[in-house]
PDB file of C-alpha atoms in Angstrom:
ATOM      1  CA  UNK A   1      -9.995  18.421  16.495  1.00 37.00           C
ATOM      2  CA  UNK A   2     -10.804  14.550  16.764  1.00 40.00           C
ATOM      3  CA  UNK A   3      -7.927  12.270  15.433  1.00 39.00           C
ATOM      4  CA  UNK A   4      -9.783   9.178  14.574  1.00 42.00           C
ATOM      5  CA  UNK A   5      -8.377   5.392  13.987  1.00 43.00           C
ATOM      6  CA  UNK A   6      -8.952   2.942  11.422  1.00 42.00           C
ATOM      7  CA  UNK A   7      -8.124  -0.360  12.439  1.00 40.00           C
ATOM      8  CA  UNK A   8      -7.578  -3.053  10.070  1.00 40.00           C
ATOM      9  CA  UNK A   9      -7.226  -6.434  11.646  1.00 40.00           C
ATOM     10  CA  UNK A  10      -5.287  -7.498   8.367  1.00 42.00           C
ATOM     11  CA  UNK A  11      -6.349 -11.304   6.445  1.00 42.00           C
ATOM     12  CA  UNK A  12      -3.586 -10.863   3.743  1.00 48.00           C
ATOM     13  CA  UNK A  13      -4.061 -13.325   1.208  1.00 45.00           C
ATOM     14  CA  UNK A  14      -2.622 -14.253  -1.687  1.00 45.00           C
ATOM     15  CA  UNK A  15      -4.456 -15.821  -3.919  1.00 39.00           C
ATOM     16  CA  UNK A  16      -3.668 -18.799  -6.602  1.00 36.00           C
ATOM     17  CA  UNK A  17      -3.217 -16.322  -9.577  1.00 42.00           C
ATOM     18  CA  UNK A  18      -1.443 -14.042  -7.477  1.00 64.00           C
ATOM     19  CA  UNK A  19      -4.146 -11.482  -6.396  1.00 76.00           C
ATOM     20  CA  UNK A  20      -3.653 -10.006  -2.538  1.00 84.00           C
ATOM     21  CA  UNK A  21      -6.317  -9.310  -0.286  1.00 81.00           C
ATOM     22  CA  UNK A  22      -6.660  -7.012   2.708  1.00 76.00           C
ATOM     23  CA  UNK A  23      -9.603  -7.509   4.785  1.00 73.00           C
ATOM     24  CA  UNK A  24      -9.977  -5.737   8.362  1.00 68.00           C
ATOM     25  CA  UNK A  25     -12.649  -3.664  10.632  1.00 63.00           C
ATOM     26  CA  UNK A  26     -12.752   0.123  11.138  1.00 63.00           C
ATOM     27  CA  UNK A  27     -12.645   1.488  14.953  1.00 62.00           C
ATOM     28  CA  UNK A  28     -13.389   5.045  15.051  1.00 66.00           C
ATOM     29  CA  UNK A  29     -15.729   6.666  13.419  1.00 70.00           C
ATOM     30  CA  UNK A  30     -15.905   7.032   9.216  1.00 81.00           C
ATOM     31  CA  UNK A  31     -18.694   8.433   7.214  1.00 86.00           C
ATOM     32  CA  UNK A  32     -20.677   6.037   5.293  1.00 89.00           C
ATOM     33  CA  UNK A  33     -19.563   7.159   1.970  1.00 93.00           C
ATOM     34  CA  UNK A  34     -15.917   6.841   3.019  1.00 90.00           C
ATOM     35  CA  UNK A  35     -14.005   4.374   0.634  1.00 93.00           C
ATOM     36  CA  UNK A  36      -9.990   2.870   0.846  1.00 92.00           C
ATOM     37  CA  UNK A  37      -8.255   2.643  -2.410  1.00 94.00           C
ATOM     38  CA  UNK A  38      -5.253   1.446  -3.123  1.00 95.00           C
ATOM     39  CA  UNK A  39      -3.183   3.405  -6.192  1.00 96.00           C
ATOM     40  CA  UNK A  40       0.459   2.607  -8.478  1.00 96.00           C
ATOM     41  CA  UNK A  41       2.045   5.970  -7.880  1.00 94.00           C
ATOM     42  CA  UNK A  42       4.370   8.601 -10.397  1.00 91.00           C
ATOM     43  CA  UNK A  43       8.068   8.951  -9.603  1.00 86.00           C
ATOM     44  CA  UNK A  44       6.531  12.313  -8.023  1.00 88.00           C
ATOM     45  CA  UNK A  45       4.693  10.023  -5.692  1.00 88.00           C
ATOM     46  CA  UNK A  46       1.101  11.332  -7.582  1.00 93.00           C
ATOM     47  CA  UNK A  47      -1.210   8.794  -7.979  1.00 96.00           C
ATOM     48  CA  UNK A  48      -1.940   6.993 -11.111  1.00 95.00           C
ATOM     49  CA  UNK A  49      -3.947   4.088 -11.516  1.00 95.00           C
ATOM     50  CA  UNK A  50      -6.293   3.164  -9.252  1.00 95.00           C
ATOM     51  CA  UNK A  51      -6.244  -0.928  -8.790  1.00 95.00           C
ATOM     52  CA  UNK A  52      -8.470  -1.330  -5.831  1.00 93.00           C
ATOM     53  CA  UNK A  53     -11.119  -0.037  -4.093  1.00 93.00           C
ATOM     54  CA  UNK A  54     -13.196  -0.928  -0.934  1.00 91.00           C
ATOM     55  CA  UNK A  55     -16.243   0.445   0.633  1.00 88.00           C
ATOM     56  CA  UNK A  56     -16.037   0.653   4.341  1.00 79.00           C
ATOM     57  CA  UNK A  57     -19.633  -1.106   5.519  1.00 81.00           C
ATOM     58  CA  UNK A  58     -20.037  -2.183   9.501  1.00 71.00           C
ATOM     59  CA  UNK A  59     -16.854  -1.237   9.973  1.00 69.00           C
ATOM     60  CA  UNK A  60     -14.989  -3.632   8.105  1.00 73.00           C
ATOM     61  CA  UNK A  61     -13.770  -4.026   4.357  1.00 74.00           C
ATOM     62  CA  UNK A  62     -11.986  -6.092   1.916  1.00 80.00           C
ATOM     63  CA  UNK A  63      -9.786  -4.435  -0.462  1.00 84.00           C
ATOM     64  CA  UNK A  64      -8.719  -7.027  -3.448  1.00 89.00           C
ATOM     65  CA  UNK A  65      -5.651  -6.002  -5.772  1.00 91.00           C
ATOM     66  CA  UNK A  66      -5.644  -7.927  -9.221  1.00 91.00           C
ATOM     67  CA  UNK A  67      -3.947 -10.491 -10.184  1.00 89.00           C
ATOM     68  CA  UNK A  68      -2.539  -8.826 -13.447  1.00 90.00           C
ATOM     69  CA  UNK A  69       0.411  -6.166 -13.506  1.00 92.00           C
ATOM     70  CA  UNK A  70      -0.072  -3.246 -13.292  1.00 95.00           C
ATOM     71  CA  UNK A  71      -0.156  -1.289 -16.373  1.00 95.00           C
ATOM     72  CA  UNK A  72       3.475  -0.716 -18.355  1.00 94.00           C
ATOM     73  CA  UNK A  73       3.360   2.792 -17.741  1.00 94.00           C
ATOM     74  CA  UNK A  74       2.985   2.472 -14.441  1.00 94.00           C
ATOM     75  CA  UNK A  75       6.320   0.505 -13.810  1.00 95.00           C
ATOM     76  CA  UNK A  76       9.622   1.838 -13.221  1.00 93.00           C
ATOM     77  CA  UNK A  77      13.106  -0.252 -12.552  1.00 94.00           C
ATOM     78  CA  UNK A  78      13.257  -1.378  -9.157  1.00 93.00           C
ATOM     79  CA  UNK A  79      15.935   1.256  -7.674  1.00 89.00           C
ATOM     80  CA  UNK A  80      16.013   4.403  -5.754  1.00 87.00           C
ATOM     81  CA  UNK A  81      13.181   6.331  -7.226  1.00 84.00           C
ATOM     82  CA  UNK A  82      10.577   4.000  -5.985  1.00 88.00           C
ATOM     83  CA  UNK A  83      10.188   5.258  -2.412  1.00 89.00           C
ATOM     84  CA  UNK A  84      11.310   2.075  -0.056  1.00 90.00           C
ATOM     85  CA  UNK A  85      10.341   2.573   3.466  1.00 90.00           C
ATOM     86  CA  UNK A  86      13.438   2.812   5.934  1.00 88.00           C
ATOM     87  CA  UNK A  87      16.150   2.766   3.229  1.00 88.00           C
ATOM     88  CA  UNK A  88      18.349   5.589   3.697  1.00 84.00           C
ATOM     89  CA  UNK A  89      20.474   5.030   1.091  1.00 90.00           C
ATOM     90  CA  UNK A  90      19.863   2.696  -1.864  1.00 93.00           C
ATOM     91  CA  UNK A  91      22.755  -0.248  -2.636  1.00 93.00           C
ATOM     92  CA  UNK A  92      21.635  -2.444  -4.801  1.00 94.00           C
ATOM     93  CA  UNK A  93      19.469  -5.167  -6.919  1.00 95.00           C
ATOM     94  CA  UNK A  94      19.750  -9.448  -7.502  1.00 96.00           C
ATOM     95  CA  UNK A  95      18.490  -8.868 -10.591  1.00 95.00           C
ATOM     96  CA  UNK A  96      17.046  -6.436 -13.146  1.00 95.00           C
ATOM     97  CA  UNK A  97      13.123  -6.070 -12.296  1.00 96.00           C
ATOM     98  CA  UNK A  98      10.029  -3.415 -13.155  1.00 96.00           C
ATOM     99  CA  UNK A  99       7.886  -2.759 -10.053  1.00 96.00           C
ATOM    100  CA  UNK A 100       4.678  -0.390  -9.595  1.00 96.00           C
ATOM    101  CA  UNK A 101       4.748   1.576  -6.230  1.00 94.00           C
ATOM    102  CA  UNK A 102       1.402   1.188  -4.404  1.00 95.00           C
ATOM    103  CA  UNK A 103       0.227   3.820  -2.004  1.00 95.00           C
ATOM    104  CA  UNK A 104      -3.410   4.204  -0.127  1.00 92.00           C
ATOM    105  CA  UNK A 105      -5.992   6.697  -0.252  1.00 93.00           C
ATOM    106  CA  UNK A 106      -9.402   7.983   1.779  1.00 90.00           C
ATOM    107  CA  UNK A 107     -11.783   9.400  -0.214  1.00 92.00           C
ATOM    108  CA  UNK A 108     -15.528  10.492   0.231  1.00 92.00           C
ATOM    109  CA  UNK A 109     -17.689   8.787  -2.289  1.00 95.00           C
ATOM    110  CA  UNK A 110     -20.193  11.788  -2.707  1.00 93.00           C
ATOM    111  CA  UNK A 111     -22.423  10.017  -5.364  1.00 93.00           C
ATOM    112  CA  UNK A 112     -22.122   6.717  -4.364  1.00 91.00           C
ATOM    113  CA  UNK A 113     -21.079   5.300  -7.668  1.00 93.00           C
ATOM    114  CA  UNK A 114     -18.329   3.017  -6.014  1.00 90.00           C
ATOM    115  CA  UNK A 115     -15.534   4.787  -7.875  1.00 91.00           C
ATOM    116  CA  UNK A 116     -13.632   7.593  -7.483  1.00 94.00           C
ATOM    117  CA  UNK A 117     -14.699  10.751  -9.378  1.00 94.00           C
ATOM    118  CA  UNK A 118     -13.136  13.722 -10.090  1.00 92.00           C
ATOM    119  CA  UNK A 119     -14.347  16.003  -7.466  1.00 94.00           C
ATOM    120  CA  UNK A 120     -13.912  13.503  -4.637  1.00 96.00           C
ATOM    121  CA  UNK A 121     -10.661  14.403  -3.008  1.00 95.00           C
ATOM    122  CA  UNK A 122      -7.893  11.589  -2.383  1.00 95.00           C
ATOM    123  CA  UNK A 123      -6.307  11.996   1.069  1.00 90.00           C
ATOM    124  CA  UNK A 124      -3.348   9.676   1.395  1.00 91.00           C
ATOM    125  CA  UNK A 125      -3.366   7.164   4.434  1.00 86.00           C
ATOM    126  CA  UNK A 126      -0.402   4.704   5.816  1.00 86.00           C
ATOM    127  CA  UNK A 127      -1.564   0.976   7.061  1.00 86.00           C
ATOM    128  CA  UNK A 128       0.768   0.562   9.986  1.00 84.00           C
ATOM    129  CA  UNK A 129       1.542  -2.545  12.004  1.00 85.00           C
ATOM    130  CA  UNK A 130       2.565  -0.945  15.770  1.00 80.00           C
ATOM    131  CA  UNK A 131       5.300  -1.715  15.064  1.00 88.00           C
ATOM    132  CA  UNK A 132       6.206  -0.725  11.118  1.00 90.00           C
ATOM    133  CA  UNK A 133       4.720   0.423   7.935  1.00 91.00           C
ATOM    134  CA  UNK A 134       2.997  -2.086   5.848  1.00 90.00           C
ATOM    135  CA  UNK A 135       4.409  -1.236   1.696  1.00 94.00           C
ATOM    136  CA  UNK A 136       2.922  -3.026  -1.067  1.00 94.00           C
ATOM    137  CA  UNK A 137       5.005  -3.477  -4.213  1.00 95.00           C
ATOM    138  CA  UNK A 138       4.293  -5.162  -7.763  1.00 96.00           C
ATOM    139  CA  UNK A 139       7.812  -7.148  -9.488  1.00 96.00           C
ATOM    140  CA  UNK A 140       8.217  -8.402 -12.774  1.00 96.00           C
ATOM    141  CA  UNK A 141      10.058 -11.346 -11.348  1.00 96.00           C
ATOM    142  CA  UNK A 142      11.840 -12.480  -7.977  1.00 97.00           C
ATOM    143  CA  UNK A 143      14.404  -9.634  -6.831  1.00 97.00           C
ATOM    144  CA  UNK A 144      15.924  -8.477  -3.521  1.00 96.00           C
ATOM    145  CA  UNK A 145      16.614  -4.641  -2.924  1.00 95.00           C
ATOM    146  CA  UNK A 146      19.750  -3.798  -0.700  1.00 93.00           C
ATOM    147  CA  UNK A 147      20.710  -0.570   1.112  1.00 91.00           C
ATOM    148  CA  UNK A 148      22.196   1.018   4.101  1.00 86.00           C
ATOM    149  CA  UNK A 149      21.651  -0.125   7.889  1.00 80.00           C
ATOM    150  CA  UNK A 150      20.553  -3.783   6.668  1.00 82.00           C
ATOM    151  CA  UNK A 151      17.968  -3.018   5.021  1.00 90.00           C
ATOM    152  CA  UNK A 152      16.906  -6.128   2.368  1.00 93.00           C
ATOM    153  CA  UNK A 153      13.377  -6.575   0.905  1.00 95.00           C
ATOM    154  CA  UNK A 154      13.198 -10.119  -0.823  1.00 96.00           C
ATOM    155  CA  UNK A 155      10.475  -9.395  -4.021  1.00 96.00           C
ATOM    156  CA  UNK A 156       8.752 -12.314  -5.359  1.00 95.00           C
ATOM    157  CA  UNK A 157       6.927 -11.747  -8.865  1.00 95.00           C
ATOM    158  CA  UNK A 158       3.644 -10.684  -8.307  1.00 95.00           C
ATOM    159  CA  UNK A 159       2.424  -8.520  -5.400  1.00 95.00           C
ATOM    160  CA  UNK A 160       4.295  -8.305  -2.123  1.00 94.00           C
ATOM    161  CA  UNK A 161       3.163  -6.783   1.334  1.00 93.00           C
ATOM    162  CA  UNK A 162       5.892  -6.321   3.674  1.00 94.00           C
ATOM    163  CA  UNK A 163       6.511  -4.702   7.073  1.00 93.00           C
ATOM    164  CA  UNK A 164       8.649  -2.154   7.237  1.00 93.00           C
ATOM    165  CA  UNK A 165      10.273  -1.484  11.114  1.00 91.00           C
ATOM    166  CA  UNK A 166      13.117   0.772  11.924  1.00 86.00           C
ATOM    167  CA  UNK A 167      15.202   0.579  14.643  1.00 82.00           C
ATOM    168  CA  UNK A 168      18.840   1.007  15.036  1.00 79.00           C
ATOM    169  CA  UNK A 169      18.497  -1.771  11.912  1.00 80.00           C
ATOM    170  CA  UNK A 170      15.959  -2.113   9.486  1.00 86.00           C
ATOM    171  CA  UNK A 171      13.664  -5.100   9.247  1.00 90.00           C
ATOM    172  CA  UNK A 172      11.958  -5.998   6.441  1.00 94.00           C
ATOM    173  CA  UNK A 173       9.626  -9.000   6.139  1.00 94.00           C
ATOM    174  CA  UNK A 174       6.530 -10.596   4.530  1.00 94.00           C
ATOM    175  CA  UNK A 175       3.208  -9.015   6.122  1.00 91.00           C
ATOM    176  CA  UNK A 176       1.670 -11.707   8.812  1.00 87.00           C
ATOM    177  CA  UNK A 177      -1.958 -12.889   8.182  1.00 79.00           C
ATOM    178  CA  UNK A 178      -4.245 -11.688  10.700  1.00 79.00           C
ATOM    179  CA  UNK A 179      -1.390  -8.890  12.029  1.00 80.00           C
ATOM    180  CA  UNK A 180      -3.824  -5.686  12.992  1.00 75.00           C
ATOM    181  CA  UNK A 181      -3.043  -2.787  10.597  1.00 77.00           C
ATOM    182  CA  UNK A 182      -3.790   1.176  11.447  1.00 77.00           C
ATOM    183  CA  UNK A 183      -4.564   3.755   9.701  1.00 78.00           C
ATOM    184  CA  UNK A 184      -4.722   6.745  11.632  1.00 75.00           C
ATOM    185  CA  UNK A 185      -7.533   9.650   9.919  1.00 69.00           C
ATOM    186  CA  UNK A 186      -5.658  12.830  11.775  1.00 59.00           C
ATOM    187  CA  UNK A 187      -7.524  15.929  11.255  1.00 49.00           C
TER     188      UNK A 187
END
């Protein structure tokens, strides 16, 4: 069984009205009907609304999120059933906030109507750094998440892309321009 590798050479850009970009390249090899979409999550973890969606061409892509919140249903009070990354156990909040959960999916797009269908499975993927996990979060307004071991994630309204990296401590920080993601397509 072949364990293949997409690499994502991360751009992360925010733009103006608060819209974040991920651009990268693929190494490995992905069928040409193989998109990356980005989806707010349930408090099971299911996915719910897809925001984003990129087509993986020559090896690279651009996945945009919008600018707008997610939709209401969709958000949840920033606390400990939105799955942080590294927090063992959950402290604490600044402030009172609503935040959608945003996870990444493969899926084959069979018909090659540039959306997801149906039939066309969703296989959930990570975007890791080398050295951490990459998590994307939505906030209602500025907010910073305490727990256990150190771990603090400063929010700012709007989307955020951090990097996640445990150690002995937890560090959690704004996602680098131009830092090279993975995403690793086991079997």
């Amino acid at each position: 069984m072949k364990v293949h590798a997409l690499t994502l050479f991360a751009a992360v850009t925010l733009a103006q009205a608060g819209a974040l970009s991920l651009s990268g390249t693929v190494g490995g090899t992905v069928t040409p009907d193989t998109r990356l979409s980005a989806w707010t999550v349930k408090t099971n973890g299911q996915p719910a609304e897809e925001l984003g969606g990129a087509a993986i061409k020559d090896s690279q892509f651009t996945l945009t999120l919008p600018a707008a919140a997610p939709a209401s249903e969709n958000l949840r009070p920033v606390d400990s059933r939105i799955s942080w990354p590294g927090i063992v156990d959950f402290e604490k909040t600044s402030a009172s906030a609503q935040a959608a959960e945003l996870r990444f999916y493969t899926y084959r797009d069979q018909n090659g109507n540039g959306m997801r269908d149906e039939n066309e499975a969703l296989r959930e993927v990570r975007l890791n750094t080398g050295k951490g996990v990459v998590f994307v979060v939505w906030a209602s307004n500025d907010v910073v998440v305490s727990g256990s071991k150190g771990y603090q994630a400063s929010l700012k309204q709007g989307w955020n892309a951090l990097e996640v990296e445990v150690r002995s401590s937890v560090s959690v920080r704004p996602l680098e321009a131009r830092t090279p993601l993975v995403i690793n397509l086991g079997p």
